[in-house]
Structures are given as C-alpha cells and as structure tokens.
PDB file of C-alpha atoms and ligand atoms in Angstrom:
ATOM      1  CA  MET E  40      55.943  -6.746  23.524  1.00  0.00           C
ATOM      2  CA  LYS E  41      59.378  -4.255  23.410  1.00  0.00           C
ATOM      3  CA  GLY E  42      60.546  -4.132  27.302  1.00  0.00           C
ATOM      4  CA  THR E  43      59.729  -6.353  30.284  1.00  0.00           C
ATOM      5  CA  PRO E  44      56.105  -5.851  31.399  1.00  0.00           C
ATOM      6  CA  LEU E  45      55.804  -4.470  34.953  1.00  0.00           C
ATOM      7  CA  THR E  46      54.008  -7.161  36.596  1.00  0.00           C
ATOM      8  CA  GLU E  47      52.745  -7.442  40.244  1.00  0.00           C
ATOM      9  CA  GLN E  48      55.246  -9.560  41.241  1.00  0.00           C
ATOM     10  CA  THR E  49      58.292  -7.724  39.467  1.00  0.00           C
ATOM     11  CA  TYR E  50      56.847  -4.747  41.093  1.00  0.00           C
ATOM     12  CA  ASN E  51      57.324  -6.254  44.504  1.00  0.00           C
ATOM     13  CA  TYR E  52      60.710  -7.647  43.965  1.00  0.00           C
ATOM     14  CA  ILE E  53      61.871  -4.137  42.890  1.00  0.00           C
ATOM     15  CA  VAL E  54      60.355  -2.900  46.314  1.00  0.00           C
ATOM     16  CA  GLU E  55      61.425  -5.310  48.677  1.00  0.00           C
ATOM     17  CA  ASN E  56      65.205  -5.651  47.510  1.00  0.00           C
ATOM     18  CA  PHE E  57      65.719  -1.750  46.522  1.00  0.00           C
ATOM     19  CA  ALA E  58      62.677   0.324  47.553  1.00  0.00           C
ATOM     20  CA  VAL E  59      62.256  -0.641  51.325  1.00  0.00           C
ATOM     21  CA  GLU E  60      62.915   2.417  53.048  1.00  0.00           C
ATOM     22  CA  GLU E  61      60.382   4.262  50.774  1.00  0.00           C
ATOM     23  CA  ALA E  62      58.005   1.968  51.311  1.00  0.00           C
ATOM     24  CA  MET E  63      57.908   1.969  55.422  1.00  0.00           C
ATOM     25  CA  LEU E  64      58.368   5.598  55.336  1.00  0.00           C
ATOM     26  CA  LEU E  65      54.881   5.830  52.793  1.00  0.00           C
ATOM     27  CA  GLN E  66      53.788   3.372  55.434  1.00  0.00           C
ATOM     28  CA  LEU E  67      53.889   5.780  58.177  1.00  0.00           C
ATOM     29  CA  MET E  68      52.397   8.715  56.178  1.00  0.00           C
ATOM     30  CA  GLN E  69      49.549   7.167  54.456  1.00  0.00           C
ATOM     31  CA  LYS E  70      48.107   6.325  57.927  1.00  0.00           C
ATOM     32  CA  ARG E  71      47.063  10.161  58.702  1.00  0.00           C
ATOM     33  CA  ALA E  72      46.454  10.669  55.679  1.00  0.00           C
ATOM     34  CA  GLU E  73      43.675   7.497  55.736  1.00  0.00           C
ATOM     35  CA  GLU E  74      42.492   8.547  58.543  1.00  0.00           C
ATOM     36  CA  ALA E  75      42.146  12.023  57.263  1.00  0.00           C
ATOM     37  CA  GLY E  76      39.910  10.945  54.454  1.00  0.00           C
ATOM     38  CA  ILE E  77      42.152  11.823  51.884  1.00  0.00           C
ATOM     39  CA  PRO E  78      42.726   9.774  48.210  1.00  0.00           C
ATOM     40  CA  MET E  79      45.752   7.122  47.914  1.00  0.00           C
ATOM     41  CA  ILE E  80      47.351   9.163  44.847  1.00  0.00           C
ATOM     42  CA  MET E  81      50.919   9.661  45.439  1.00  0.00           C
ATOM     43  CA  ILE E  82      53.737   8.503  43.572  1.00  0.00           C
ATOM     44  CA  SER E  83      54.567   4.626  43.760  1.00  0.00           C
ATOM     45  CA  GLU E  84      57.954   3.601  46.111  1.00  0.00           C
ATOM     46  CA  GLU E  85      60.155   2.383  43.350  1.00  0.00           C
ATOM     47  CA  GLN E  86      59.500   5.866  41.677  1.00  0.00           C
ATOM     48  CA  ALA E  87      60.478   7.327  45.022  1.00  0.00           C
ATOM     49  CA  LYS E  88      63.435   5.376  45.295  1.00  0.00           C
ATOM     50  CA  PHE E  89      64.106   6.538  41.514  1.00  0.00           C
ATOM     51  CA  LEU E  90      63.396  10.198  42.184  1.00  0.00           C
ATOM     52  CA  GLY E  91      65.825  10.279  45.329  1.00  0.00           C
ATOM     53  CA  PHE E  92      68.824   8.248  43.394  1.00  0.00           C
ATOM     54  CA  PHE E  93      67.886  11.003  40.428  1.00  0.00           C
ATOM     55  CA  LEU E  94      68.256  13.948  43.230  1.00  0.00           C
ATOM     56  CA  LYS E  95      71.466  12.469  44.599  1.00  0.00           C
ATOM     57  CA  ALA E  96      73.222  11.782  41.497  1.00  0.00           C
ATOM     58  CA  ILE E  97      72.738  15.225  39.963  1.00  0.00           C
ATOM     59  CA  ARG E  98      73.534  16.894  43.438  1.00  0.00           C
ATOM     60  CA  ALA E  99      70.322  18.980  43.684  1.00  0.00           C
ATOM     61  CA  LYS E 100      69.922  21.258  46.570  1.00  0.00           C
ATOM     62  CA  ARG E 101      66.942  22.791  45.750  1.00  0.00           C
ATOM     63  CA  VAL E 102      63.497  21.524  44.385  1.00  0.00           C
ATOM     64  CA  LEU E 103      60.172  22.471  43.539  1.00  0.00           C
ATOM     65  CA  ASP E 104      56.941  20.217  44.550  1.00  0.00           C
ATOM     66  CA  ILE E 105      54.001  20.803  42.735  1.00  0.00           C
ATOM     67  CA  GLY E 106      51.639  19.229  44.057  1.00  0.00           C
ATOM     68  CA  THR E 107      52.106  17.984  47.903  1.00  0.00           C
ATOM     69  CA  LEU E 108      49.040  16.137  48.855  1.00  0.00           C
ATOM     70  CA  PHE E 109      49.992  14.680  52.264  1.00  0.00           C
ATOM     71  CA  GLY E 110      53.752  15.177  51.701  1.00  0.00           C
ATOM     72  CA  TYR E 111      54.934  11.704  50.951  1.00  0.00           C
ATOM     73  CA  SER E 112      57.166  12.777  47.784  1.00  0.00           C
ATOM     74  CA  ALA E 113      58.637  16.101  49.602  1.00  0.00           C
ATOM     75  CA  ALA E 114      59.477  13.945  52.508  1.00  0.00           C
ATOM     76  CA  ILE E 115      61.398  11.505  49.957  1.00  0.00           C
ATOM     77  CA  MET E 116      62.948  14.691  48.188  1.00  0.00           C
ATOM     78  CA  ALA E 117      63.822  16.317  50.950  1.00  0.00           C
ATOM     79  CA  LYS E 118      65.792  13.364  52.575  1.00  0.00           C
ATOM     80  CA  ALA E 119      67.435  12.702  49.391  1.00  0.00           C
ATOM     81  CA  ILE E 120      69.055  16.387  49.016  1.00  0.00           C
ATOM     82  CA  GLY E 121      69.931  16.344  52.897  1.00  0.00           C
ATOM     83  CA  THR E 122      69.536  19.188  55.495  1.00  0.00           C
ATOM     84  CA  ASP E 123      71.045  21.975  53.396  1.00  0.00           C
ATOM     85  CA  GLY E 124      69.126  21.671  50.970  1.00  0.00           C
ATOM     86  CA  GLU E 125      65.221  22.817  50.387  1.00  0.00           C
ATOM     87  CA  VAL E 126      62.109  21.340  48.601  1.00  0.00           C
ATOM     88  CA  VAL E 127      59.139  23.971  48.564  1.00  0.00           C
ATOM     89  CA  THR E 128      56.092  22.236  48.026  1.00  0.00           C
ATOM     90  CA  LEU E 129      52.855  23.806  46.754  1.00  0.00           C
ATOM     91  CA  GLU E 130      49.515  22.436  47.838  1.00  0.00           C
ATOM     92  CA  PHE E 131      45.791  23.754  47.036  1.00  0.00           C
ATOM     93  CA  GLU E 132      43.570  21.722  49.179  1.00  0.00           C
ATOM     94  CA  PRO E 133      43.894  22.736  53.051  1.00  0.00           C
ATOM     95  CA  LEU E 134      43.109  19.200  54.637  1.00  0.00           C
ATOM     96  CA  HIS E 135      45.817  17.783  52.655  1.00  0.00           C
ATOM     97  CA  ALA E 136      48.430  20.536  53.452  1.00  0.00           C
ATOM     98  CA  ASN E 137      47.321  20.416  57.049  1.00  0.00           C
ATOM     99  CA  ALA E 138      48.181  16.680  56.794  1.00  0.00           C
ATOM    100  CA  ALA E 139      51.546  17.074  55.267  1.00  0.00           C
ATOM    101  CA  ARG E 140      52.626  19.843  57.880  1.00  0.00           C
ATOM    102  CA  ALA E 141      51.482  17.275  60.653  1.00  0.00           C
ATOM    103  CA  ASN E 142      53.764  14.557  58.484  1.00  0.00           C
ATOM    104  CA  PHE E 143      56.887  16.639  58.028  1.00  0.00           C
ATOM    105  CA  LYS E 144      56.593  17.746  61.705  1.00  0.00           C
ATOM    106  CA  HIS E 145      56.540  13.994  63.160  1.00  0.00           C
ATOM    107  CA  LEU E 146      59.436  13.342  60.618  1.00  0.00           C
ATOM    108  CA  GLY E 147      61.716  15.925  61.675  1.00  0.00           C
ATOM    109  CA  LEU E 148      62.143  17.340  58.330  1.00  0.00           C
ATOM    110  CA  GLN E 149      62.995  21.017  58.575  1.00  0.00           C
ATOM    111  CA  ASN E 150      64.114  21.353  54.969  1.00  0.00           C
ATOM    112  CA  ILE E 151      60.581  21.394  53.230  1.00  0.00           C
ATOM    113  CA  SER E 152      58.903  25.169  53.130  1.00  0.00           C
ATOM    114  CA  LEU E 153      54.530  24.289  52.312  1.00  0.00           C
ATOM    115  CA  LEU E 154      52.545  27.220  50.690  1.00  0.00           C
ATOM    116  CA  GLN E 155      49.012  26.960  50.508  1.00  0.00           C
ATOM    117  CA  GLY E 156      47.163  28.094  47.297  1.00  0.00           C
ATOM    118  CA  PRO E 157      46.845  27.792  43.783  1.00  0.00           C
ATOM    119  CA  ALA E 158      50.165  26.417  42.326  1.00  0.00           C
ATOM    120  CA  ILE E 159      50.762  28.999  39.483  1.00  0.00           C
ATOM    121  CA  ASP E 160      50.241  31.953  41.834  1.00  0.00           C
ATOM    122  CA  HIS E 161      52.731  30.929  44.077  1.00  0.00           C
ATOM    123  CA  MET E 162      54.814  29.526  41.345  1.00  0.00           C
ATOM    124  CA  LYS E 163      54.301  33.641  39.576  1.00  0.00           C
ATOM    125  CA  THR E 164      55.798  35.070  42.661  1.00  0.00           C
ATOM    126  CA  MET E 165      58.917  33.551  42.334  1.00  0.00           C
ATOM    127  CA  LYS E 166      62.283  34.023  40.643  1.00  0.00           C
ATOM    128  CA  ASP E 167      64.011  33.075  37.719  1.00  0.00           C
ATOM    129  CA  GLY E 168      66.156  30.125  37.943  1.00  0.00           C
ATOM    130  CA  ILE E 169      66.355  28.980  41.139  1.00  0.00           C
ATOM    131  CA  PHE E 170      65.435  25.484  41.428  1.00  0.00           C
ATOM    132  CA  ASP E 171      67.227  22.042  40.145  1.00  0.00           C
ATOM    133  CA  PHE E 172      64.378  20.509  39.948  1.00  0.00           C
ATOM    134  CA  ILE E 173      61.092  20.785  39.611  1.00  0.00           C
ATOM    135  CA  MET E 174      58.149  17.681  39.936  1.00  0.00           C
ATOM    136  CA  ILE E 175      54.798  18.572  38.623  1.00  0.00           C
ATOM    137  CA  ASP E 176      51.855  16.568  40.060  1.00  0.00           C
ATOM    138  CA  ALA E 177      49.222  18.602  40.861  1.00  0.00           C
ATOM    139  CA  ASP E 178      46.131  19.050  38.455  1.00  0.00           C
ATOM    140  CA  LYS E 179      47.031  17.834  35.151  1.00  0.00           C
ATOM    141  CA  PRO E 180      44.583  20.560  32.708  1.00  0.00           C
ATOM    142  CA  ASN E 181      47.448  23.061  34.130  1.00  0.00           C
ATOM    143  CA  TYR E 182      50.540  20.783  33.949  1.00  0.00           C
ATOM    144  CA  SER E 183      50.832  23.458  30.446  1.00  0.00           C
ATOM    145  CA  LEU E 184      51.011  25.999  32.816  1.00  0.00           C
ATOM    146  CA  TYR E 185      53.238  24.613  35.033  1.00  0.00           C
ATOM    147  CA  LEU E 186      55.512  23.694  32.341  1.00  0.00           C
ATOM    148  CA  LYS E 187      55.643  27.319  31.247  1.00  0.00           C
ATOM    149  CA  GLU E 188      56.616  28.439  34.240  1.00  0.00           C
ATOM    150  CA  SER E 189      58.693  25.810  35.488  1.00  0.00           C
ATOM    151  CA  LEU E 190      61.051  26.193  32.229  1.00  0.00           C
ATOM    152  CA  ARG E 191      61.277  30.466  34.037  1.00  0.00           C
ATOM    153  CA  LEU E 192      62.155  28.683  37.674  1.00  0.00           C
ATOM    154  CA  ILE E 193      64.450  25.939  36.428  1.00  0.00           C
ATOM    155  CA  LYS E 194      68.279  26.907  36.450  1.00  0.00           C
ATOM    156  CA  ASP E 195      70.584  25.875  33.853  1.00  0.00           C
ATOM    157  CA  GLY E 196      71.073  22.378  33.591  1.00  0.00           C
ATOM    158  CA  GLY E 197      68.330  21.491  35.746  1.00  0.00           C
ATOM    159  CA  VAL E 198      65.608  19.046  35.140  1.00  0.00           C
ATOM    160  CA  ILE E 199      61.911  19.352  34.778  1.00  0.00           C
ATOM    161  CA  ALA E 200      59.836  16.147  35.957  1.00  0.00           C
ATOM    162  CA  GLY E 201      56.003  15.362  35.042  1.00  0.00           C
ATOM    163  CA  ASP E 202      54.252  12.559  37.005  1.00  0.00           C
ATOM    164  CA  ASN E 203      51.357  10.409  34.725  1.00  0.00           C
ATOM    165  CA  ALA E 204      52.783  11.034  31.702  1.00  0.00           C
ATOM    166  CA  LEU E 205      51.328   7.338  30.830  1.00  0.00           C
ATOM    167  CA  ALA E 206      48.363   8.650  31.909  1.00  0.00           C
ATOM    168  CA  TRP E 207      47.212   5.290  33.824  1.00  0.00           C
ATOM    169  CA  GLY E 208      47.805   3.291  30.704  1.00  0.00           C
ATOM    170  CA  LYS E 209      45.652   5.629  28.567  1.00  0.00           C
ATOM    171  CA  ILE E 210      48.056   7.929  26.932  1.00  0.00           C
ATOM    172  CA  ALA E 211      48.422   6.073  23.628  1.00  0.00           C
ATOM    173  CA  ASN E 212      44.800   6.072  23.330  1.00  0.00           C
ATOM    174  CA  MET E 213      43.951   8.990  20.597  1.00  0.00           C
ATOM    175  CA  HIS E 214      39.870   8.203  20.599  1.00  0.00           C
ATOM    176  CA  LEU E 215      39.314   7.607  24.573  1.00  0.00           C
ATOM    177  CA  PRO E 216      35.416   8.586  24.901  1.00  0.00           C
ATOM    178  CA  VAL E 217      34.421  11.317  26.607  1.00  0.00           C
ATOM    179  CA  TYR E 218      32.615   9.896  29.161  1.00  0.00           C
ATOM    180  CA  ASP E 219      36.092   7.787  30.357  1.00  0.00           C
ATOM    181  CA  PRO E 220      36.469   8.605  33.537  1.00  0.00           C
ATOM    182  CA  ASP E 221      40.156   9.728  33.179  1.00  0.00           C
ATOM    183  CA  TYR E 222      39.101  11.695  29.468  1.00  0.00           C
ATOM    184  CA  VAL E 223      39.943  15.215  31.112  1.00  0.00           C
ATOM    185  CA  SER E 224      43.098  14.558  32.920  1.00  0.00           C
ATOM    186  CA  ALA E 225      44.348  11.888  30.138  1.00  0.00           C
ATOM    187  CA  THR E 226      43.927  14.078  27.475  1.00  0.00           C
ATOM    188  CA  ALA E 227      45.332  16.829  29.058  1.00  0.00           C
ATOM    189  CA  MET E 228      48.537  15.055  29.711  1.00  0.00           C
ATOM    190  CA  GLN E 229      48.692  14.052  25.769  1.00  0.00           C
ATOM    191  CA  GLN E 230      48.684  18.002  25.625  1.00  0.00           C
ATOM    192  CA  PHE E 231      51.077  17.963  28.050  1.00  0.00           C
ATOM    193  CA  ASN E 232      53.348  15.166  26.552  1.00  0.00           C
ATOM    194  CA  ARG E 233      53.423  17.199  23.040  1.00  0.00           C
ATOM    195  CA  GLU E 234      54.603  20.184  24.665  1.00  0.00           C
ATOM    196  CA  PHE E 235      56.960  18.615  26.503  1.00  0.00           C
ATOM    197  CA  ALA E 236      58.275  16.464  23.713  1.00  0.00           C
ATOM    198  CA  ALA E 237      58.724  19.352  21.222  1.00  0.00           C
ATOM    199  CA  ASP E 238      60.404  22.084  23.586  1.00  0.00           C
ATOM    200  CA  LYS E 239      63.782  22.532  21.996  1.00  0.00           C
ATOM    201  CA  SER E 240      64.861  24.226  25.318  1.00  0.00           C
ATOM    202  CA  MET E 241      64.917  20.468  27.096  1.00  0.00           C
ATOM    203  CA  PHE E 242      66.525  17.044  26.265  1.00  0.00           C
ATOM    204  CA  SER E 243      63.450  15.060  26.944  1.00  0.00           C
ATOM    205  CA  CYS E 244      62.296  11.339  27.593  1.00  0.00           C
ATOM    206  CA  ILE E 245      59.615   9.471  29.816  1.00  0.00           C
ATOM    207  CA  VAL E 246      60.824   6.736  32.123  1.00  0.00           C
ATOM    208  CA  PRO E 247      58.538   4.389  32.712  1.00  0.00           C
ATOM    209  CA  VAL E 248      58.561   4.566  36.793  1.00  0.00           C
ATOM    210  CA  GLY E 249      55.057   4.334  38.463  1.00  0.00           C
ATOM    211  CA  ASP E 250      52.779   6.026  35.886  1.00  0.00           C
ATOM    212  CA  GLY E 251      54.877   7.470  34.245  1.00  0.00           C
ATOM    213  CA  LEU E 252      57.738  10.575  34.739  1.00  0.00           C
ATOM    214  CA  ALA E 253      58.180  13.245  31.678  1.00  0.00           C
ATOM    215  CA  MET E 254      61.855  14.286  32.642  1.00  0.00           C
ATOM    216  CA  GLY E 255      63.532  17.484  30.904  1.00  0.00           C
ATOM    217  CA  TYR E 256      67.135  18.368  30.839  1.00  0.00           C
ATOM    218  CA  VAL E 257      66.965  21.843  30.567  1.00  0.00           C
ATOM    219  CA  LYS E 258      69.552  23.775  28.302  1.00  0.00           C
ATOM    220  CA  LYS E 259      69.501  27.604  28.389  1.00  0.00           C
ATOM    221  CA  SER E 260      72.245  28.536  26.766  1.00  0.00           C
TER     222      SER E 260
HETATM  223  C1  SAM Q 535      48.792  13.591  42.610  1.00  0.00           C
HETATM  224  S1  SAM Q 535      48.488  14.846  43.835  1.00  0.00           S
HETATM  225  C2  SAM Q 535      50.031  15.070  44.778  1.00  0.00           C
HETATM  226  C3  SAM Q 535      51.125  13.717  45.083  1.00  0.00           C
HETATM  227  C4  SAM Q 535      52.409  13.755  45.640  1.00  0.00           C
HETATM  228  N1  SAM Q 535      52.915  14.686  44.677  1.00  0.00           N
HETATM  229  C5  SAM Q 535      52.773  12.608  45.991  1.00  0.00           C
HETATM  230  O1  SAM Q 535      53.306  11.588  45.585  1.00  0.00           O
HETATM  231  O2  SAM Q 535      53.233  12.224  47.280  1.00  0.00           O
HETATM  232  C6  SAM Q 535      48.124  15.920  43.250  1.00  0.00           C
HETATM  233  C7  SAM Q 535      47.700  17.049  44.634  1.00  0.00           C
HETATM  234  O3  SAM Q 535      47.714  18.307  43.809  1.00  0.00           O
HETATM  235  C8  SAM Q 535      47.247  19.344  44.768  1.00  0.00           C
HETATM  236  N2  SAM Q 535      46.565  20.330  43.714  1.00  0.00           N
HETATM  237  C9  SAM Q 535      45.388  20.048  42.670  1.00  0.00           C
HETATM  238  N3  SAM Q 535      44.838  21.210  42.231  1.00  0.00           N
HETATM  239  C10 SAM Q 535      46.265  22.037  42.804  1.00  0.00           C
HETATM  240  C11 SAM Q 535      46.443  23.493  42.339  1.00  0.00           C
HETATM  241  N4  SAM Q 535      46.086  24.316  41.211  1.00  0.00           N
HETATM  242  N5  SAM Q 535      47.358  24.305  43.210  1.00  0.00           N
HETATM  243  C12 SAM Q 535      48.234  23.405  44.142  1.00  0.00           C
HETATM  244  N6  SAM Q 535      47.609  21.833  44.444  1.00  0.00           N
HETATM  245  C13 SAM Q 535      47.020  21.081  43.778  1.00  0.00           C
HETATM  246  C14 SAM Q 535      45.796  18.344  44.728  1.00  0.00           C
HETATM  247  O4  SAM Q 535      45.056  18.597  45.942  1.00  0.00           O
HETATM  248  C15 SAM Q 535      46.711  17.000  45.341  1.00  0.00           C
HETATM  249  O5  SAM Q 535      47.015  16.810  47.040  1.00  0.00           O
END
C-alpha cells in the first residue's frame, strides 16, 4: 500500500481539526434536504474545505458548479470567492433546486445564481472563457460532454474539476459486472478519467479527497 489509507478515525481527525465550519454548514443545509427526501450525495466536509482552500489560493471569482443538489458545494465556493465573485450553479431536479434556493436565502448568500434545467443546455448558451473554476458533479454519463463544454467555458489558466474520480472505490476495476449498482456511473467515470488524463490542453491529476477530484489546469495559449 502506497500512501496512507483514510480510515474513519483519520477522516474525523481531519474534519475536527481542519473543517469545523464546513461540517457545521453541512449540518445546517442538509436538514432541509433530508426533510424533503433529497439524497445525501454531496461532497464531503474535508473535500469542501479543500475546494474553499483551492479557490482562495487561485483567487477565483467566477465559478461554475454543475449539479447543485441542495446547494452545499455552491455555498462553500460562494463563501470562498467572496461577495464580489459569482457562483453559477446548474440543477435539473426542481425539488433539489427549491431546497438549494431556500438554503441560499437562509444563509444570506447573494452571489449564487441557480439555473434550472439540463446543465448542458445552459452551458451551451454561455460565452467562451468566462470561468476561473468549473466543478463537474452531476450525471456521470454526461461527464464527457460537460468536459468538452467546460474546456470552452474555462478561462486560460483556469481549473476544471470532476468529482467521483475514484468512482466509490471502483475506478480501477475494469471488470465490473454489469449488475453492479454503480456499473453505469463507474464505467462513465473510467471513460471521463481517460479523456481527462489524455487531454493535452490540461495539466491534470487526481486529488484523493472525498470520492476523488480529477483536476486539470487549463493552458489555452
Ligand atoms: C452529486 S449531486 C451534486 C452535489 C453537489 N455538487 C454538492 O456537493 O453539494 C448531483 C446533482 O446533479 C443533478 N443532475 C443530474 N443530472 C443533471 C442534469 N442533466 N442537469 C443538471 N443537473 C443534473 C442531480 O439532480 C443532483 O442534484
């Protein structure tokens, strides 16, 4: 085994020492979502802290968040970029979008615009090179499509990230049986990672936070 496996004890240590605010924010936001029956498939608390840290470090101001759910990743990123920045978040499910809107209102977050409907339709209407950071975290079979469109929407020097790059621990299993409940999503992530790693316009890596973030620094010139 290379590196240190993340046990529950180590995970709790990281959150208790480095992601206290992120954990509190999640507790607050997920309450409304749980009551509405929304699945708990958001990014993890330590991943949230990493995202906030990263956006501050690159001084991101315009962020695209593909897949809102109840708004946790959008809220984390909106807080990190400050009130002079903007997060545009895309969500297909009205139930999720409504919960997210209520959460943003409750938290007083005014620098988030939520666009409802299929993410790809909204992306296609946006101008080239307008985002510093793009987070892909929606339906896995469309990740390749989101990557293609993100490469157009990202600024020169911006970063594209794809969540679930480790596919719930199944990413390296090339013989996943079709009856596996994650078969469709995991094989889509294998395809996405392949394209991500091969793309010559990006300097890319996988950061093993949460379920893994594929990250690519885009150089257009
Ligand atoms: C994993 S969740 C997003 C979690 C969120 N990024 C967070 O960490 O707080 C994926 C979301 O993408 C939404 N979604 C799925 N397909 C979509 C599509 N075609 N267009 C827009 N949103 C979609 C789902 O309804 C779900 O709310």
